[in-house]
XYZ file of C-alpha atoms in Angstrom:
314
model
C -1.594 48.292 11.080
C 1.307 46.924 9.019
C 4.535 48.647 9.939
C 3.429 49.407 13.492
C 6.202 48.506 15.899
C 5.217 45.678 18.222
C 6.517 45.124 21.714
C 8.539 42.052 22.609
C 5.635 40.771 24.701
C 3.226 41.096 21.770
C 5.621 39.239 19.470
C 6.022 36.409 21.954
C 2.276 36.113 22.427
C 1.765 36.008 18.675
C 4.406 33.305 18.308
C 2.897 31.228 21.152
C -0.556 31.455 19.573
C 0.791 30.205 16.258
C 2.627 27.328 17.966
C -0.527 26.287 19.798
C -2.400 25.791 16.515
C 0.533 23.915 14.970
C 0.731 21.624 18.008
C -2.972 20.826 17.671
C -2.313 19.735 14.109
C 0.695 17.666 15.138
C -1.035 15.871 18.027
C -4.460 15.443 16.407
C -5.824 11.970 17.188
C -7.589 11.517 13.849
C -7.958 13.134 10.425
C -11.091 15.031 11.454
C -9.296 16.644 14.405
C -6.386 17.510 12.130
C -8.641 19.230 9.616
C -10.402 21.134 12.405
C -7.052 22.313 13.799
C -5.929 23.394 10.344
C -9.177 25.303 9.769
C -8.718 27.076 13.119
C -5.191 28.053 12.066
C -6.503 29.468 8.785
C -9.168 31.468 10.654
C -6.535 32.798 13.065
C -4.336 33.834 10.139
C -7.240 35.635 8.467
C -8.018 37.504 11.693
C -4.445 38.772 11.936
C -3.761 39.208 8.229
C -3.630 42.998 8.293
C -1.930 43.107 11.651
C 0.910 40.610 11.303
C 1.282 39.527 7.670
C 0.306 36.064 8.920
C -0.434 34.855 5.375
C 3.280 34.085 4.994
C 2.976 31.486 7.764
C 0.039 29.613 6.241
C 1.660 29.763 2.806
C 4.862 28.232 4.187
C 2.947 25.423 5.911
C 0.948 24.690 2.747
C 4.110 24.560 0.610
C 6.419 22.567 2.875
C 4.384 20.546 5.399
C 0.755 20.036 4.454
C 1.622 17.755 1.543
C 3.484 15.341 3.829
C 1.264 15.528 6.901
C 1.195 11.728 7.123
C 4.835 11.818 8.251
C 4.479 14.236 11.164
C 0.872 14.296 12.400
C -0.276 11.725 14.953
C -3.547 11.318 13.060
C -1.696 9.160 10.493
C 0.902 7.690 12.882
C -1.159 5.577 15.293
C 1.106 2.514 15.272
C 4.552 4.010 15.751
C 4.722 3.244 19.512
C 5.038 6.998 20.194
C 8.455 7.071 18.540
C 8.495 10.462 16.854
C 12.236 10.884 16.247
C 15.146 8.776 15.035
C 16.928 9.103 18.391
C 16.477 5.414 19.179
C 17.977 4.390 15.841
C 20.917 6.740 16.314
C 21.481 5.428 19.837
C 21.374 1.790 18.711
C 23.699 2.497 15.794
C 26.179 4.111 18.172
C 26.000 1.067 20.482
C 26.549 -1.245 17.515
C 29.698 0.625 16.472
C 31.189 1.393 19.889
C 30.199 -1.734 21.828
C 29.635 -4.714 19.546
C 31.943 -3.748 16.658
C 34.532 -1.872 18.694
C 38.050 -2.540 17.430
C 36.900 -4.500 14.375
C 38.274 -3.218 11.094
C 37.802 -4.574 7.576
C 36.253 -7.831 8.729
C 34.515 -10.236 6.369
C 30.746 -10.322 6.039
C 30.558 -13.663 7.865
C 32.104 -12.039 10.957
C 29.468 -9.298 10.914
C 26.688 -11.869 10.489
C 28.088 -13.878 13.409
C 28.168 -10.801 15.677
C 24.645 -9.749 14.714
C 23.190 -13.256 15.130
C 25.157 -14.659 18.076
C 25.846 -11.515 20.100
C 23.569 -8.619 19.195
C 20.291 -10.534 18.728
C 20.403 -12.310 22.135
C 21.231 -8.997 23.783
C 18.278 -7.274 22.104
C 15.928 -10.151 23.004
C 17.078 -10.066 26.633
C 16.517 -6.321 26.765
C 13.015 -6.792 25.331
C 12.221 -9.521 27.889
C 13.419 -7.306 30.733
C 11.150 -4.481 29.626
C 8.175 -6.814 29.098
C 8.613 -8.308 32.584
C 9.364 -4.867 34.065
C 12.710 -6.121 35.354
C 15.495 -3.578 35.713
C 18.415 -4.394 33.421
C 21.122 -6.077 35.419
C 24.478 -4.327 35.348
C 27.365 -6.773 35.295
C 29.881 -6.584 38.068
C 33.557 -6.643 37.215
C 33.773 -10.315 38.174
C 30.759 -11.184 36.012
C 32.280 -9.385 33.026
C 35.471 -11.383 33.485
C 33.534 -14.679 33.615
C 31.503 -13.735 30.561
C 34.654 -12.769 28.645
C 36.242 -16.129 29.512
C 33.213 -17.908 28.062
C 33.229 -15.675 24.969
C 36.940 -16.006 24.232
C 36.815 -19.783 23.825
C 36.747 -20.873 20.151
C 33.312 -21.959 18.998
C 34.196 -25.596 18.356
C 35.841 -25.906 21.783
C 32.863 -24.248 23.482
C 30.459 -26.691 21.837
C 32.624 -29.626 22.902
C 32.692 -28.425 26.513
C 28.914 -28.956 26.773
C 29.028 -32.747 27.051
C 25.304 -33.303 27.687
C 22.145 -31.260 27.494
C 18.526 -32.055 28.399
C 15.475 -30.025 29.329
C 16.285 -30.386 33.025
C 20.079 -30.406 33.209
C 23.330 -29.882 31.330
C 26.923 -30.914 31.923
C 29.744 -28.461 31.243
C 33.439 -29.287 31.465
C 35.778 -27.343 33.742
C 37.678 -24.482 32.155
C 40.942 -25.530 33.821
C 40.700 -29.295 34.402
C 39.484 -31.592 31.624
C 38.820 -34.357 34.107
C 36.164 -32.339 35.935
C 32.694 -31.306 34.859
C 29.775 -29.497 36.485
C 26.019 -29.986 36.343
C 23.732 -27.049 35.586
C 20.096 -27.316 36.626
C 17.574 -26.128 34.014
C 13.916 -25.337 34.558
C 11.749 -24.257 31.619
C 14.852 -23.296 29.611
C 16.122 -21.188 32.508
C 19.299 -21.997 34.398
C 18.781 -22.081 38.147
C 22.006 -23.532 39.618
C 25.501 -24.841 38.929
C 27.520 -27.330 41.001
C 30.780 -25.404 40.601
C 32.426 -23.926 43.693
C 32.057 -20.372 42.401
C 28.271 -20.621 42.158
C 27.829 -22.589 45.397
C 29.875 -20.001 47.277
C 28.379 -16.778 45.916
C 25.328 -17.774 43.797
C 26.715 -15.434 41.159
C 26.559 -16.090 37.427
C 29.564 -18.347 36.825
C 31.508 -18.882 33.602
C 29.850 -22.277 33.057
C 26.426 -20.603 32.977
C 27.714 -17.999 30.523
C 29.182 -20.751 28.357
C 25.921 -22.725 28.270
C 24.028 -19.523 27.475
C 26.384 -18.916 24.576
C 26.160 -22.446 23.158
C 22.513 -23.369 23.847
C 20.889 -19.951 24.343
C 19.603 -21.102 27.737
C 18.146 -18.093 29.514
C 20.227 -16.177 32.064
C 17.476 -13.707 32.944
C 15.654 -15.723 35.590
C 18.919 -16.386 37.406
C 18.890 -12.745 38.418
C 15.183 -12.815 39.220
C 15.646 -15.907 41.411
C 18.519 -14.270 43.246
C 16.383 -11.207 43.876
C 13.411 -13.284 45.063
C 15.589 -15.364 47.412
C 17.214 -12.254 48.785
C 13.806 -10.621 49.280
C 12.431 -13.699 51.065
C 15.382 -13.795 53.446
C 14.854 -10.135 54.253
C 11.120 -10.378 54.968
C 11.536 -11.847 58.449
C 13.983 -9.111 59.381
C 11.679 -6.480 57.907
C 8.762 -7.741 60.028
C 10.788 -7.138 63.174
C 11.648 -3.658 61.993
C 8.095 -2.637 61.043
C 7.454 -0.655 64.244
C 10.759 1.152 63.862
C 10.084 1.756 60.184
C 6.654 3.200 60.997
C 8.139 5.587 63.548
C 10.795 6.675 61.057
C 8.182 7.202 58.350
C 6.083 9.372 60.644
C 9.140 11.421 61.610
C 10.110 11.860 57.963
C 6.542 12.819 57.026
C 6.480 15.466 59.749
C 9.934 16.705 58.731
C 8.876 16.981 55.081
C 5.773 18.961 56.058
C 7.885 21.464 57.997
C 10.425 21.703 55.179
C 7.677 22.293 52.609
C 6.204 25.021 54.784
C 9.609 26.672 55.090
C 10.230 26.275 51.339
C 6.913 28.012 50.600
C 7.943 30.979 52.721
C 11.419 31.055 51.200
C 10.122 30.865 47.623
C 7.793 33.839 48.089
C 10.572 35.950 49.587
C 11.705 38.943 47.522
C 14.254 41.708 48.240
C 11.389 44.178 48.651
C 10.153 42.275 51.707
C 13.326 42.812 53.747
C 15.356 45.813 54.825
C 19.142 45.894 54.711
C 19.192 45.419 58.484
C 17.794 41.902 57.959
C 20.780 40.813 55.837
C 22.619 39.232 58.765
C 19.428 37.402 59.778
C 18.962 35.973 56.286
C 22.588 34.831 56.211
C 22.183 33.193 59.621
C 19.034 31.366 58.469
C 20.854 30.154 55.372
C 23.739 28.793 57.466
C 21.313 27.086 59.845
C 19.511 25.409 56.937
C 22.829 24.291 55.485
C 23.901 22.910 58.867
C 20.611 21.021 59.296
C 20.920 19.592 55.788
C 24.446 18.401 56.558
C 23.291 16.867 59.860
C 20.489 14.985 58.091
C 22.895 13.677 55.462
C 25.452 12.560 58.070
C 22.715 10.744 59.982
C 21.491 8.961 56.861
C 24.736 7.272 55.784
C 25.482 5.117 58.870
C 21.770 4.320 59.154
C 21.655 2.889 55.626
C 24.929 1.048 56.160
C 23.702 -0.553 59.396
C 20.516 -1.753 57.735
C 22.367 -3.475 54.944
C 24.715 -5.107 57.424
C 21.824 -6.379 59.526
C 19.898 -7.811 56.594
C 22.712 -9.776 55.058
């Protein structure tokens, strides 16, 4: 059989069969499953030895991969948190260079240690806490970035001096612009919940005094965002109760619309040129334009609806 020309389909099927056995070896849950998958591969190779020269495949695997199976088979990698590539390391290294160390050239080791300990580590811990609590990472607004930068740009000794008192329940932080003024930050279980500055009282946003205290004392900023979300949700619940009947009607209408669209999509997906004559070309074009028009109408109706809801709730 060697030398017989194979069709493209036969070659693809042969390749897919080989990959299926290799995948079983890679994703084997234990050593016994791995050995069974390997034995099945050997049997498959023996069955196709005369037909495909499959011995070259098993020889290559034995020479280059079998000796280091502990590095690529799941049977020996039970505690790697399903991390099977170095993509996460590469991504973090890129963030370290382009975000945390951006613009820094030929700095001393103490500067690098400071950045890793005082900047990178808190950021990594916050990210871990967000994932553990299943909280979406908060994206800073432009104003929040400006406040955070103001707190970061202050020299370390000045920043420490600006925190004039600190207890488990409260802290006092001096004003950034007036040395005669200071503001009180409420703390609950090492989490900041409020600040007496005008900026916070007006918008309940993370102010520069909170960022400064977080920098100096590592007091948590995370729950500030959670509290804001919870307060916002509570204020919306009463409005949502009044809208329940309307919401139900909208949901039913959307459910019915989706059913009709799915039915139409099923018909459209099974359509082939062989099902229509050339005389139906204008009809198909007209249907396409009608669908496009309906899609545009639905989109136009959605935007003011969403806008009105946000206006009503806030």
